[in-house]
């Protein structure tokens, strides 16, 4: 895998594509502030991004994110009924998007993702997964074959990811790979010590709200269809985010 260096034009385009928000990460620099200061910081930011691509090392200070628990449904006293939204720094979003474009291009060029994977992919949808499933069932019925189905509902899928497994897969592609992330939970919109936890290292899971997280999850479960085909079975991977 070879990384193409970024240009100032590409960094400017990425910054403009970010949603303008007043809230930021732990550094309190929002995307709105980043856009306002873009004309003054694009050249040095481009240099930093290219240094990251060249070394393969993501700065530790950009691996820290604030977690905002968003209530979904049910009992408000149950922790499981809250969705942890990650708020990374605005600068990390720029670098993530830069890496995402290059990683996705490498994946598509080398046909790494299996055809059975329908989630988080352009030109793929739940409707296509449903059509493929029904088509295979009807084909089996026409050939007088037995049909069986197993459906797995993996709740909090992103939180279940094992860093060691992810690194084992990814370390075959690049050098200096690691997955050390830090986070702290903040309640309401306050960042003072009374409403925030201490910084802790994430040992499992990938942040919800990160640009790279969905792509990492696809790679994480990409080998499932390869295993199942040994038993002449079909697998359709469709990840549906529930809010």
PDB file of C-alpha atoms in Angstrom:
ATOM      1  CA  UNK A   1       0.000   0.000   0.000  1.00  0.00           C
ATOM      2  CA  UNK A   2       1.412   3.400  -0.983  1.00  0.00           C
ATOM      3  CA  UNK A   3       0.031   6.709   0.259  1.00  0.00           C
ATOM      4  CA  UNK A   4      -0.362   9.571  -2.169  1.00  0.00           C
ATOM      5  CA  UNK A   5       0.731  12.868  -0.694  1.00  0.00           C
ATOM      6  CA  UNK A   6      -1.925  15.496  -0.074  1.00  0.00           C
ATOM      7  CA  UNK A   7      -2.032  18.876  -1.766  1.00  0.00           C
ATOM      8  CA  UNK A   8      -3.172  22.158  -0.254  1.00  0.00           C
ATOM      9  CA  UNK A   9      -6.171  22.023  -2.590  1.00  0.00           C
ATOM     10  CA  UNK A  10      -7.208  18.613  -1.215  1.00  0.00           C
ATOM     11  CA  UNK A  11      -6.890  19.782   2.401  1.00  0.00           C
ATOM     12  CA  UNK A  12      -8.950  22.864   1.600  1.00  0.00           C
ATOM     13  CA  UNK A  13     -11.615  20.694  -0.039  1.00  0.00           C
ATOM     14  CA  UNK A  14     -11.763  18.388   2.993  1.00  0.00           C
ATOM     15  CA  UNK A  15     -12.141  21.287   5.419  1.00  0.00           C
ATOM     16  CA  UNK A  16     -14.978  22.753   3.349  1.00  0.00           C
ATOM     17  CA  UNK A  17     -16.743  19.362   3.295  1.00  0.00           C
ATOM     18  CA  UNK A  18     -16.916  19.168   7.109  1.00  0.00           C
ATOM     19  CA  UNK A  19     -20.207  20.122   8.710  1.00  0.00           C
ATOM     20  CA  UNK A  20     -20.066  23.519  10.377  1.00  0.00           C
ATOM     21  CA  UNK A  21     -20.565  22.992  14.112  1.00  0.00           C
ATOM     22  CA  UNK A  22     -19.964  25.157  17.137  1.00  0.00           C
ATOM     23  CA  UNK A  23     -18.996  22.201  19.335  1.00  0.00           C
ATOM     24  CA  UNK A  24     -15.514  20.752  19.216  1.00  0.00           C
ATOM     25  CA  UNK A  25     -13.385  18.110  20.846  1.00  0.00           C
ATOM     26  CA  UNK A  26     -11.351  18.429  24.018  1.00  0.00           C
ATOM     27  CA  UNK A  27      -9.287  21.202  22.384  1.00  0.00           C
ATOM     28  CA  UNK A  28     -12.512  23.231  21.972  1.00  0.00           C
ATOM     29  CA  UNK A  29     -11.692  24.014  18.325  1.00  0.00           C
ATOM     30  CA  UNK A  30     -14.908  23.537  16.368  1.00  0.00           C
ATOM     31  CA  UNK A  31     -15.163  22.880  12.644  1.00  0.00           C
ATOM     32  CA  UNK A  32     -16.595  26.373  12.260  1.00  0.00           C
ATOM     33  CA  UNK A  33     -13.435  27.873  13.750  1.00  0.00           C
ATOM     34  CA  UNK A  34     -11.347  25.559  11.575  1.00  0.00           C
ATOM     35  CA  UNK A  35     -13.098  26.813   8.448  1.00  0.00           C
ATOM     36  CA  UNK A  36     -12.626  30.449   9.427  1.00  0.00           C
ATOM     37  CA  UNK A  37      -8.911  29.934  10.002  1.00  0.00           C
ATOM     38  CA  UNK A  38      -8.392  27.646   6.988  1.00  0.00           C
ATOM     39  CA  UNK A  39      -6.661  30.277   4.757  1.00  0.00           C
ATOM     40  CA  UNK A  40      -3.958  30.719   7.400  1.00  0.00           C
ATOM     41  CA  UNK A  41      -3.341  27.100   8.433  1.00  0.00           C
ATOM     42  CA  UNK A  42      -3.774  25.055   5.235  1.00  0.00           C
ATOM     43  CA  UNK A  43      -0.046  25.088   4.208  1.00  0.00           C
ATOM     44  CA  UNK A  44       1.322  23.937   7.615  1.00  0.00           C
ATOM     45  CA  UNK A  45      -1.590  21.520   8.046  1.00  0.00           C
ATOM     46  CA  UNK A  46      -0.809  19.991   4.647  1.00  0.00           C
ATOM     47  CA  UNK A  47       2.814  19.526   5.736  1.00  0.00           C
ATOM     48  CA  UNK A  48       1.699  17.795   8.949  1.00  0.00           C
ATOM     49  CA  UNK A  49      -0.732  15.527   7.071  1.00  0.00           C
ATOM     50  CA  UNK A  50       1.978  14.452   4.626  1.00  0.00           C
ATOM     51  CA  UNK A  51       4.360  13.776   7.516  1.00  0.00           C
ATOM     52  CA  UNK A  52       1.699  11.502   9.042  1.00  0.00           C
ATOM     53  CA  UNK A  53       1.173   9.669   5.734  1.00  0.00           C
ATOM     54  CA  UNK A  54       4.930   9.279   5.296  1.00  0.00           C
ATOM     55  CA  UNK A  55       5.639   7.984   8.815  1.00  0.00           C
ATOM     56  CA  UNK A  56       2.427   5.995   9.282  1.00  0.00           C
ATOM     57  CA  UNK A  57       2.083   7.425  12.799  1.00  0.00           C
ATOM     58  CA  UNK A  58      -1.105   9.151  13.928  1.00  0.00           C
ATOM     59  CA  UNK A  59      -0.334  11.777  16.635  1.00  0.00           C
ATOM     60  CA  UNK A  60      -1.336  10.642  20.122  1.00  0.00           C
ATOM     61  CA  UNK A  61      -2.858  14.028  20.967  1.00  0.00           C
ATOM     62  CA  UNK A  62      -5.366  13.506  18.155  1.00  0.00           C
ATOM     63  CA  UNK A  63      -6.431  10.094  19.473  1.00  0.00           C
ATOM     64  CA  UNK A  64      -8.391  11.630  22.351  1.00  0.00           C
ATOM     65  CA  UNK A  65     -12.141  12.080  22.100  1.00  0.00           C
ATOM     66  CA  UNK A  66     -14.960  13.258  24.335  1.00  0.00           C
ATOM     67  CA  UNK A  67     -17.921  10.885  24.653  1.00  0.00           C
ATOM     68  CA  UNK A  68     -21.444  12.277  24.808  1.00  0.00           C
ATOM     69  CA  UNK A  69     -24.063   9.694  25.921  1.00  0.00           C
ATOM     70  CA  UNK A  70     -27.183  10.164  23.767  1.00  0.00           C
ATOM     71  CA  UNK A  71     -30.404   8.647  25.131  1.00  0.00           C
ATOM     72  CA  UNK A  72     -32.121   6.252  22.703  1.00  0.00           C
ATOM     73  CA  UNK A  73     -35.168   4.711  24.349  1.00  0.00           C
ATOM     74  CA  UNK A  74     -36.374   2.752  27.361  1.00  0.00           C
ATOM     75  CA  UNK A  75     -35.379   3.324  30.962  1.00  0.00           C
ATOM     76  CA  UNK A  76     -33.259   6.444  31.335  1.00  0.00           C
ATOM     77  CA  UNK A  77     -31.507   4.910  34.358  1.00  0.00           C
ATOM     78  CA  UNK A  78     -30.061   2.042  32.276  1.00  0.00           C
ATOM     79  CA  UNK A  79     -26.610   2.721  30.784  1.00  0.00           C
ATOM     80  CA  UNK A  80     -27.294   0.305  27.915  1.00  0.00           C
ATOM     81  CA  UNK A  81     -30.037   2.645  26.640  1.00  0.00           C
ATOM     82  CA  UNK A  82     -27.539   5.364  25.782  1.00  0.00           C
ATOM     83  CA  UNK A  83     -25.569   5.657  22.546  1.00  0.00           C
ATOM     84  CA  UNK A  84     -21.974   6.862  23.042  1.00  0.00           C
ATOM     85  CA  UNK A  85     -21.228   9.536  20.446  1.00  0.00           C
ATOM     86  CA  UNK A  86     -17.551  10.325  20.002  1.00  0.00           C
ATOM     87  CA  UNK A  87     -16.431  13.937  19.534  1.00  0.00           C
ATOM     88  CA  UNK A  88     -12.882  13.874  18.147  1.00  0.00           C
ATOM     89  CA  UNK A  89     -10.866  16.985  17.429  1.00  0.00           C
ATOM     90  CA  UNK A  90     -11.551  18.865  14.204  1.00  0.00           C
ATOM     91  CA  UNK A  91      -7.962  18.333  13.060  1.00  0.00           C
ATOM     92  CA  UNK A  92      -8.275  14.564  13.479  1.00  0.00           C
ATOM     93  CA  UNK A  93     -11.350  14.627  11.216  1.00  0.00           C
ATOM     94  CA  UNK A  94      -9.294  16.196   8.444  1.00  0.00           C
ATOM     95  CA  UNK A  95      -6.569  13.561   8.753  1.00  0.00           C
ATOM     96  CA  UNK A  96      -9.097  10.724   9.049  1.00  0.00           C
ATOM     97  CA  UNK A  97     -10.849  11.819   5.877  1.00  0.00           C
ATOM     98  CA  UNK A  98      -7.519  12.020   4.099  1.00  0.00           C
ATOM     99  CA  UNK A  99      -6.642   8.474   5.138  1.00  0.00           C
ATOM    100  CA  UNK A 100     -10.179   7.250   4.400  1.00  0.00           C
ATOM    101  CA  UNK A 101      -9.984   8.319   0.744  1.00  0.00           C
ATOM    102  CA  UNK A 102      -6.656   6.527   0.238  1.00  0.00           C
ATOM    103  CA  UNK A 103      -7.623   3.412   2.154  1.00  0.00           C
ATOM    104  CA  UNK A 104     -10.955   3.088   0.340  1.00  0.00           C
ATOM    105  CA  UNK A 105      -9.241   3.516  -3.023  1.00  0.00           C
ATOM    106  CA  UNK A 106      -6.792   0.729  -2.118  1.00  0.00           C
ATOM    107  CA  UNK A 107      -9.652  -1.533  -0.969  1.00  0.00           C
ATOM    108  CA  UNK A 108     -11.718  -0.960  -4.125  1.00  0.00           C
ATOM    109  CA  UNK A 109      -8.742  -1.289  -6.479  1.00  0.00           C
ATOM    110  CA  UNK A 110      -7.739  -4.638  -4.986  1.00  0.00           C
ATOM    111  CA  UNK A 111     -11.334  -5.867  -4.451  1.00  0.00           C
ATOM    112  CA  UNK A 112     -10.681  -6.548  -0.769  1.00  0.00           C
ATOM    113  CA  UNK A 113     -14.259  -6.307   0.486  1.00  0.00           C
ATOM    114  CA  UNK A 114     -16.427  -9.318  -0.316  1.00  0.00           C
ATOM    115  CA  UNK A 115     -19.505  -8.937  -2.516  1.00  0.00           C
ATOM    116  CA  UNK A 116     -21.726 -10.136   0.329  1.00  0.00           C
ATOM    117  CA  UNK A 117     -20.973  -6.970   2.307  1.00  0.00           C
ATOM    118  CA  UNK A 118     -23.740  -4.418   1.791  1.00  0.00           C
ATOM    119  CA  UNK A 119     -23.332  -2.130   4.802  1.00  0.00           C
ATOM    120  CA  UNK A 120     -21.617   1.269   4.745  1.00  0.00           C
ATOM    121  CA  UNK A 121     -20.846   1.025   1.033  1.00  0.00           C
ATOM    122  CA  UNK A 122     -21.810   3.288  -1.828  1.00  0.00           C
ATOM    123  CA  UNK A 123     -24.115   1.793  -4.448  1.00  0.00           C
ATOM    124  CA  UNK A 124     -25.214  -0.829  -1.898  1.00  0.00           C
ATOM    125  CA  UNK A 125     -28.313  -0.855   0.262  1.00  0.00           C
ATOM    126  CA  UNK A 126     -30.622  -2.919   2.431  1.00  0.00           C
ATOM    127  CA  UNK A 127     -32.898  -3.398  -0.600  1.00  0.00           C
ATOM    128  CA  UNK A 128     -30.075  -5.031  -2.559  1.00  0.00           C
ATOM    129  CA  UNK A 129     -29.260  -7.347   0.330  1.00  0.00           C
ATOM    130  CA  UNK A 130     -32.928  -8.319   0.601  1.00  0.00           C
ATOM    131  CA  UNK A 131     -33.186  -8.931  -3.138  1.00  0.00           C
ATOM    132  CA  UNK A 132     -30.092 -11.163  -3.137  1.00  0.00           C
ATOM    133  CA  UNK A 133     -31.413 -13.140  -0.177  1.00  0.00           C
ATOM    134  CA  UNK A 134     -34.852 -13.714  -1.739  1.00  0.00           C
ATOM    135  CA  UNK A 135     -33.314 -14.559  -5.104  1.00  0.00           C
ATOM    136  CA  UNK A 136     -31.083 -17.238  -3.578  1.00  0.00           C
ATOM    137  CA  UNK A 137     -34.009 -18.691  -1.625  1.00  0.00           C
ATOM    138  CA  UNK A 138     -36.170 -18.916  -4.745  1.00  0.00           C
ATOM    139  CA  UNK A 139     -33.291 -20.453  -6.715  1.00  0.00           C
ATOM    140  CA  UNK A 140     -32.800 -23.101  -4.032  1.00  0.00           C
ATOM    141  CA  UNK A 141     -36.550 -23.866  -3.970  1.00  0.00           C
ATOM    142  CA  UNK A 142     -36.613 -24.289  -7.752  1.00  0.00           C
ATOM    143  CA  UNK A 143     -33.759 -26.781  -7.453  1.00  0.00           C
ATOM    144  CA  UNK A 144     -35.540 -28.712  -4.658  1.00  0.00           C
ATOM    145  CA  UNK A 145     -32.833 -27.845  -2.138  1.00  0.00           C
ATOM    146  CA  UNK A 146     -33.289 -27.523   1.608  1.00  0.00           C
ATOM    147  CA  UNK A 147     -33.319 -23.985   2.916  1.00  0.00           C
ATOM    148  CA  UNK A 148     -32.302 -22.769   6.357  1.00  0.00           C
ATOM    149  CA  UNK A 149     -31.491 -19.382   7.778  1.00  0.00           C
ATOM    150  CA  UNK A 150     -29.606 -17.998  10.753  1.00  0.00           C
ATOM    151  CA  UNK A 151     -29.962 -14.325  11.594  1.00  0.00           C
ATOM    152  CA  UNK A 152     -27.567 -12.657  13.999  1.00  0.00           C
ATOM    153  CA  UNK A 153     -28.463  -9.305  15.529  1.00  0.00           C
ATOM    154  CA  UNK A 154     -25.208  -7.918  16.873  1.00  0.00           C
ATOM    155  CA  UNK A 155     -26.060  -5.068  19.197  1.00  0.00           C
ATOM    156  CA  UNK A 156     -23.496  -2.320  19.779  1.00  0.00           C
ATOM    157  CA  UNK A 157     -21.391  -3.795  16.984  1.00  0.00           C
ATOM    158  CA  UNK A 158     -18.753  -1.069  17.062  1.00  0.00           C
ATOM    159  CA  UNK A 159     -18.260  -1.557  20.808  1.00  0.00           C
ATOM    160  CA  UNK A 160     -17.627  -5.294  20.341  1.00  0.00           C
ATOM    161  CA  UNK A 161     -14.586  -4.938  18.109  1.00  0.00           C
ATOM    162  CA  UNK A 162     -11.378  -6.413  19.504  1.00  0.00           C
ATOM    163  CA  UNK A 163      -8.346  -4.186  18.910  1.00  0.00           C
ATOM    164  CA  UNK A 164      -5.957  -7.152  18.789  1.00  0.00           C
ATOM    165  CA  UNK A 165      -7.925  -8.772  15.960  1.00  0.00           C
ATOM    166  CA  UNK A 166      -8.182  -5.488  14.066  1.00  0.00           C
ATOM    167  CA  UNK A 167      -4.440  -4.828  14.426  1.00  0.00           C
ATOM    168  CA  UNK A 168      -3.634  -8.408  13.391  1.00  0.00           C
ATOM    169  CA  UNK A 169      -5.559  -7.878  10.148  1.00  0.00           C
ATOM    170  CA  UNK A 170      -4.297  -4.376   9.504  1.00  0.00           C
ATOM    171  CA  UNK A 171      -0.660  -5.023  10.462  1.00  0.00           C
ATOM    172  CA  UNK A 172      -0.374  -7.201   7.371  1.00  0.00           C
ATOM    173  CA  UNK A 173      -1.028  -4.099   5.270  1.00  0.00           C
ATOM    174  CA  UNK A 174       1.030  -1.340   6.943  1.00  0.00           C
ATOM    175  CA  UNK A 175       3.850  -0.917   9.402  1.00  0.00           C
ATOM    176  CA  UNK A 176       3.775   0.878  12.755  1.00  0.00           C
ATOM    177  CA  UNK A 177       0.104  -0.008  13.201  1.00  0.00           C
ATOM    178  CA  UNK A 178      -1.427   0.508  16.628  1.00  0.00           C
ATOM    179  CA  UNK A 179      -4.860   1.203  17.995  1.00  0.00           C
ATOM    180  CA  UNK A 180      -4.373   3.201  21.177  1.00  0.00           C
ATOM    181  CA  UNK A 181      -7.298   5.557  21.783  1.00  0.00           C
ATOM    182  CA  UNK A 182      -8.309   7.648  24.773  1.00  0.00           C
ATOM    183  CA  UNK A 183     -11.694   8.988  25.793  1.00  0.00           C
ATOM    184  CA  UNK A 184     -13.592  10.590  28.623  1.00  0.00           C
ATOM    185  CA  UNK A 185     -17.341  10.891  29.178  1.00  0.00           C
ATOM    186  CA  UNK A 186     -18.846  14.362  29.516  1.00  0.00           C
ATOM    187  CA  UNK A 187     -22.412  14.986  30.667  1.00  0.00           C
ATOM    188  CA  UNK A 188     -24.558  17.846  29.384  1.00  0.00           C
ATOM    189  CA  UNK A 189     -22.407  20.434  27.620  1.00  0.00           C
ATOM    190  CA  UNK A 190     -20.022  21.106  30.470  1.00  0.00           C
ATOM    191  CA  UNK A 191     -16.324  20.276  30.371  1.00  0.00           C
ATOM    192  CA  UNK A 192     -15.488  20.985  34.025  1.00  0.00           C
ATOM    193  CA  UNK A 193     -14.180  18.269  36.292  1.00  0.00           C
ATOM    194  CA  UNK A 194     -17.506  17.792  38.099  1.00  0.00           C
ATOM    195  CA  UNK A 195     -19.322  16.640  34.949  1.00  0.00           C
ATOM    196  CA  UNK A 196     -16.546  14.710  33.198  1.00  0.00           C
ATOM    197  CA  UNK A 197     -14.770  11.447  33.862  1.00  0.00           C
ATOM    198  CA  UNK A 198     -11.009  10.948  33.754  1.00  0.00           C
ATOM    199  CA  UNK A 199      -9.181  10.124  30.549  1.00  0.00           C
ATOM    200  CA  UNK A 200      -9.081   6.366  30.023  1.00  0.00           C
ATOM    201  CA  UNK A 201      -7.603   4.160  27.319  1.00  0.00           C
ATOM    202  CA  UNK A 202     -10.091   2.321  25.093  1.00  0.00           C
ATOM    203  CA  UNK A 203      -9.364  -1.401  25.177  1.00  0.00           C
ATOM    204  CA  UNK A 204     -12.272  -2.528  22.986  1.00  0.00           C
ATOM    205  CA  UNK A 205     -14.453  -0.953  20.342  1.00  0.00           C
ATOM    206  CA  UNK A 206     -14.046   1.888  17.897  1.00  0.00           C
ATOM    207  CA  UNK A 207     -15.577   5.364  18.276  1.00  0.00           C
ATOM    208  CA  UNK A 208     -19.081   6.023  16.943  1.00  0.00           C
ATOM    209  CA  UNK A 209     -18.806   9.254  15.029  1.00  0.00           C
ATOM    210  CA  UNK A 210     -15.347   8.606  13.642  1.00  0.00           C
ATOM    211  CA  UNK A 211     -14.934   8.794   9.861  1.00  0.00           C
ATOM    212  CA  UNK A 212     -12.843   5.619   9.685  1.00  0.00           C
ATOM    213  CA  UNK A 213     -14.906   3.484  12.099  1.00  0.00           C
ATOM    214  CA  UNK A 214     -17.473   2.129   9.572  1.00  0.00           C
ATOM    215  CA  UNK A 215     -14.704   1.133   7.149  1.00  0.00           C
ATOM    216  CA  UNK A 216     -12.727  -0.564   9.927  1.00  0.00           C
ATOM    217  CA  UNK A 217     -15.853  -2.504  10.903  1.00  0.00           C
ATOM    218  CA  UNK A 218     -16.319  -3.751   7.323  1.00  0.00           C
ATOM    219  CA  UNK A 219     -12.739  -5.024   7.312  1.00  0.00           C
ATOM    220  CA  UNK A 220     -13.254  -6.579  10.740  1.00  0.00           C
ATOM    221  CA  UNK A 221     -16.128  -8.825   9.582  1.00  0.00           C
ATOM    222  CA  UNK A 222     -14.946  -9.256   5.999  1.00  0.00           C
ATOM    223  CA  UNK A 223     -13.827 -12.886   6.430  1.00  0.00           C
ATOM    224  CA  UNK A 224     -17.227 -14.214   7.590  1.00  0.00           C
ATOM    225  CA  UNK A 225     -18.534 -15.155   4.111  1.00  0.00           C
ATOM    226  CA  UNK A 226     -15.252 -16.900   3.280  1.00  0.00           C
ATOM    227  CA  UNK A 227     -15.660 -19.193   6.273  1.00  0.00           C
ATOM    228  CA  UNK A 228     -19.328 -19.971   5.639  1.00  0.00           C
ATOM    229  CA  UNK A 229     -18.843 -20.932   1.974  1.00  0.00           C
ATOM    230  CA  UNK A 230     -16.991 -24.056   3.120  1.00  0.00           C
ATOM    231  CA  UNK A 231     -20.378 -25.392   4.231  1.00  0.00           C
ATOM    232  CA  UNK A 232     -22.123 -24.369   0.993  1.00  0.00           C
ATOM    233  CA  UNK A 233     -24.007 -21.595   2.794  1.00  0.00           C
ATOM    234  CA  UNK A 234     -24.665 -18.000   1.836  1.00  0.00           C
ATOM    235  CA  UNK A 235     -23.933 -14.973   4.004  1.00  0.00           C
ATOM    236  CA  UNK A 236     -25.273 -11.462   3.523  1.00  0.00           C
ATOM    237  CA  UNK A 237     -23.659  -8.824   5.689  1.00  0.00           C
ATOM    238  CA  UNK A 238     -25.891  -5.808   6.212  1.00  0.00           C
ATOM    239  CA  UNK A 239     -25.074  -3.404   8.993  1.00  0.00           C
ATOM    240  CA  UNK A 240     -27.925  -1.049   9.840  1.00  0.00           C
ATOM    241  CA  UNK A 241     -27.066   1.748  12.288  1.00  0.00           C
ATOM    242  CA  UNK A 242     -29.832   2.251  14.853  1.00  0.00           C
ATOM    243  CA  UNK A 243     -30.257   5.707  16.336  1.00  0.00           C
TER     244      UNK A 243
END
